[in-house]
PDB file of C-alpha atoms in Angstrom:
ATOM      1  CA  GLN X   1     126.263 106.807 119.413  1.00 81.00           C
ATOM      2  CA  VAL X   2     123.448 107.029 117.166  1.00 85.00           C
ATOM      3  CA  GLN X   3     120.089 106.349 118.871  1.00 94.00           C
ATOM      4  CA  LEU X   4     116.678 106.054 117.406  1.00 97.00           C
ATOM      5  CA  VAL X   5     114.213 105.531 120.141  1.00 97.00           C
ATOM      6  CA  GLU X   6     110.552 104.736 119.103  1.00 97.00           C
ATOM      7  CA  SER X   7     107.619 105.296 121.711  1.00 97.00           C
ATOM      8  CA  GLY X   8     103.812 105.353 121.274  1.00 98.00           C
ATOM      9  CA  GLY X   9     102.754 101.980 120.496  1.00 97.00           C
ATOM     10  CA  GLY X  10      99.932  99.934 121.989  1.00 98.00           C
ATOM     11  CA  LEU X  11      96.682  98.009 121.633  1.00 98.00           C
ATOM     12  CA  VAL X  12      93.831  99.979 119.987  1.00 98.00           C
ATOM     13  CA  GLN X  13      90.433  98.946 118.564  1.00 98.00           C
ATOM     14  CA  ALA X  14      89.762  99.210 114.767  1.00 98.00           C
ATOM     15  CA  GLY X  15      88.866 102.995 114.026  1.00 98.00           C
ATOM     16  CA  GLU X  16      91.026 104.446 116.730  1.00 98.00           C
ATOM     17  CA  SER X  17      94.289 106.521 116.531  1.00 98.00           C
ATOM     18  CA  LEU X  18      97.884 106.244 117.671  1.00 98.00           C
ATOM     19  CA  ARG X  19     100.823 108.533 117.573  1.00 98.00           C
ATOM     20  CA  LEU X  20     104.211 107.089 117.326  1.00 98.00           C
ATOM     21  CA  SER X  21     107.369 109.097 118.141  1.00 98.00           C
ATOM     22  CA  CYS X  22     110.985 108.623 117.239  1.00 97.00           C
ATOM     23  CA  ALA X  23     113.567 110.500 119.161  1.00 97.00           C
ATOM     24  CA  ALA X  24     116.943 110.824 117.436  1.00 95.00           C
ATOM     25  CA  SER X  25     120.095 111.716 118.902  1.00 92.00           C
ATOM     26  CA  GLY X  26     123.919 111.104 118.531  1.00 88.00           C
ATOM     27  CA  HIS X  27     124.208 112.316 114.920  1.00 84.00           C
ATOM     28  CA  THR X  28     123.300 115.292 112.766  1.00 83.00           C
ATOM     29  CA  PHE X  29     120.113 114.146 110.864  1.00 84.00           C
ATOM     30  CA  SER X  30     119.409 117.573 109.318  1.00 83.00           C
ATOM     31  CA  SER X  31     120.294 116.233 105.791  1.00 87.00           C
ATOM     32  CA  TYR X  32     118.700 112.841 106.251  1.00 93.00           C
ATOM     33  CA  PHE X  33     115.597 111.120 105.422  1.00 96.00           C
ATOM     34  CA  MET X  34     113.515 109.620 108.234  1.00 96.00           C
ATOM     35  CA  HIS X  35     111.470 106.734 107.565  1.00 98.00           C
ATOM     36  CA  TRP X  36     108.867 104.450 109.095  1.00 98.00           C
ATOM     37  CA  PHE X  37     108.778 100.782 108.217  1.00 98.00           C
ATOM     38  CA  ARG X  38     106.534  97.980 109.810  1.00 98.00           C
ATOM     39  CA  GLN X  39     106.861  94.282 110.100  1.00 98.00           C
ATOM     40  CA  ALA X  40     103.973  92.175 110.685  1.00 97.00           C
ATOM     41  CA  PRO X  41     104.460  88.371 112.040  1.00 93.00           C
ATOM     42  CA  GLY X  42     105.531  86.144 109.081  1.00 95.00           C
ATOM     43  CA  LYS X  43     105.788  89.012 106.788  1.00 97.00           C
ATOM     44  CA  GLU X  44     108.598  90.943 105.265  1.00 97.00           C
ATOM     45  CA  ARG X  45     109.449  94.391 106.632  1.00 97.00           C
ATOM     46  CA  GLU X  46     107.759  97.235 104.619  1.00 98.00           C
ATOM     47  CA  PHE X  47     107.968 100.767 103.785  1.00 98.00           C
ATOM     48  CA  VAL X  48     105.258 102.993 105.532  1.00 98.00           C
ATOM     49  CA  ALA X  49     106.235 106.627 105.202  1.00 98.00           C
ATOM     50  CA  ALA X  50     109.342 108.912 105.029  1.00 98.00           C
ATOM     51  CA  ILE X  51     110.159 112.570 105.468  1.00 97.00           C
ATOM     52  CA  SER X  52     113.052 114.736 104.484  1.00 95.00           C
ATOM     53  CA  TRP X  53     114.245 116.336 107.461  1.00 91.00           C
ATOM     54  CA  SER X  54     115.510 119.354 105.625  1.00 91.00           C
ATOM     55  CA  SER X  55     112.564 120.009 103.241  1.00 91.00           C
ATOM     56  CA  GLY X  56     109.666 118.106 105.103  1.00 92.00           C
ATOM     57  CA  ARG X  57     108.618 116.526 101.867  1.00 96.00           C
ATOM     58  CA  THR X  58     106.869 113.383 102.552  1.00 97.00           C
ATOM     59  CA  THR X  59     106.112 109.959 100.892  1.00 98.00           C
ATOM     60  CA  TYR X  60     103.612 107.264 101.889  1.00 98.00           C
ATOM     61  CA  VAL X  61     102.770 103.758 100.881  1.00 97.00           C
ATOM     62  CA  GLY X  62      99.355 103.264  99.180  1.00 97.00           C
ATOM     63  CA  SER X  63      97.835 101.410 101.940  1.00 97.00           C
ATOM     64  CA  VAL X  64      98.083 104.385 104.603  1.00 98.00           C
ATOM     65  CA  LYS X  65      97.624 107.409 102.265  1.00 98.00           C
ATOM     66  CA  GLY X  66      94.878 109.595 103.908  1.00 98.00           C
ATOM     67  CA  ARG X  67      95.119 107.917 107.359  1.00 98.00           C
ATOM     68  CA  PHE X  68      98.747 108.219 108.458  1.00 98.00           C
ATOM     69  CA  THR X  69     100.809 111.689 108.718  1.00 98.00           C
ATOM     70  CA  ILE X  70     104.449 111.760 109.241  1.00 98.00           C
ATOM     71  CA  SER X  71     106.083 114.616 110.580  1.00 97.00           C
ATOM     72  CA  ARG X  72     109.101 116.237 112.232  1.00 95.00           C
ATOM     73  CA  ASP X  73     109.805 118.538 114.976  1.00 93.00           C
ATOM     74  CA  ASN X  74     113.212 120.023 114.528  1.00 87.00           C
ATOM     75  CA  ALA X  75     113.723 121.425 117.783  1.00 89.00           C
ATOM     76  CA  LYS X  76     113.286 118.308 119.485  1.00 92.00           C
ATOM     77  CA  ASN X  77     114.910 115.979 116.955  1.00 93.00           C
ATOM     78  CA  THR X  78     111.824 113.927 116.889  1.00 96.00           C
ATOM     79  CA  VAL X  79     109.833 112.437 114.035  1.00 97.00           C
ATOM     80  CA  TYR X  80     106.070 111.442 114.403  1.00 98.00           C
ATOM     81  CA  LEU X  81     103.577 109.051 112.813  1.00 98.00           C
ATOM     82  CA  GLN X  82     100.045 109.896 113.452  1.00 98.00           C
ATOM     83  CA  MET X  83      97.837 106.948 112.539  1.00 98.00           C
ATOM     84  CA  ASN X  84      94.308 107.652 112.380  1.00 98.00           C
ATOM     85  CA  ASN X  85      91.302 104.950 111.392  1.00 98.00           C
ATOM     86  CA  LEU X  86      93.452 102.089 112.412  1.00 98.00           C
ATOM     87  CA  LYS X  87      92.686  98.524 110.817  1.00 98.00           C
ATOM     88  CA  PRO X  88      93.586  95.125 112.009  1.00 97.00           C
ATOM     89  CA  GLU X  89      95.808  95.017 108.881  1.00 97.00           C
ATOM     90  CA  ASP X  90      97.904  97.875 110.352  1.00 98.00           C
ATOM     91  CA  THR X  91      98.902  95.269 113.274  1.00 98.00           C
ATOM     92  CA  ALA X  92     102.909  95.200 113.252  1.00 98.00           C
ATOM     93  CA  VAL X  93     106.076  96.303 114.855  1.00 98.00           C
ATOM     94  CA  TYR X  94     106.705  99.667 113.589  1.00 98.00           C
ATOM     95  CA  TYR X  95     110.421 100.812 113.146  1.00 98.00           C
ATOM     96  CA  CYS X  96     112.072 104.235 112.695  1.00 98.00           C
ATOM     97  CA  ALA X  97     114.963 104.482 110.337  1.00 97.00           C
ATOM     98  CA  ALA X  98     117.366 107.125 109.180  1.00 96.00           C
ATOM     99  CA  ASP X  99     119.038 107.184 105.746  1.00 94.00           C
ATOM    100  CA  PRO X 100     120.972 110.156 103.694  1.00 93.00           C
ATOM    101  CA  LEU X 101     118.772 108.978 100.879  1.00 94.00           C
ATOM    102  CA  PHE X 102     115.138 108.129 100.530  1.00 95.00           C
ATOM    103  CA  ASN X 103     115.084 104.322 100.644  1.00 95.00           C
ATOM    104  CA  PRO X 104     111.685 102.471 100.690  1.00 95.00           C
ATOM    105  CA  SER X 105     113.663  99.190 100.749  1.00 95.00           C
ATOM    106  CA  PRO X 106     114.959  97.908 104.259  1.00 94.00           C
ATOM    107  CA  SER X 107     118.294  96.964 103.002  1.00 93.00           C
ATOM    108  CA  GLY X 108     120.902  99.508 103.192  1.00 87.00           C
ATOM    109  CA  ILE X 109     119.189 101.650 105.664  1.00 94.00           C
ATOM    110  CA  ASP X 110     121.901 103.202 107.979  1.00 93.00           C
ATOM    111  CA  TYR X 111     120.330 103.501 111.264  1.00 95.00           C
ATOM    112  CA  TRP X 112     117.432 101.606 112.982  1.00 97.00           C
ATOM    113  CA  GLY X 113     115.340 101.855 116.130  1.00 97.00           C
ATOM    114  CA  GLN X 114     114.376  99.067 118.178  1.00 97.00           C
ATOM    115  CA  GLY X 115     110.555  99.169 117.272  1.00 97.00           C
ATOM    116  CA  THR X 116     107.375  99.601 118.895  1.00 98.00           C
ATOM    117  CA  GLN X 117     104.436  97.274 118.643  1.00 98.00           C
ATOM    118  CA  VAL X 118     100.875  98.225 117.341  1.00 98.00           C
ATOM    119  CA  THR X 119      98.228  95.867 117.860  1.00 98.00           C
ATOM    120  CA  VAL X 120      94.696  96.755 116.338  1.00 98.00           C
ATOM    121  CA  SER X 121      91.888  94.601 117.170  1.00 98.00           C
ATOM    122  CA  SER X 122      88.746  94.182 115.246  1.00 94.00           C
TER     123      SER X 122
END
């Protein structure tokens, strides 16, 4: 049974940091791309960042470049999203997702986590 379990969300003030974690189990993800998406109230789910589990190559949406860092720990089967200098517009539910291909569109993604809430106050 495939499981992606996010943790690390919370309420912070603008300018502060959070680190999200995504623990993966039940499948061999070594050839997968791991993604982070987010969905704010009333908005569509959007791509945030992705990392190739095998090569470590990363991709980011423009609005988070220089502030967010995606990484993975192969030994722990865990992917992280370090979020620095958070802004109120980063407020959303953040989802971990896994797919054999790099896929910045939410449609067609193979596996999703349940999401974790990030709230940034001004």
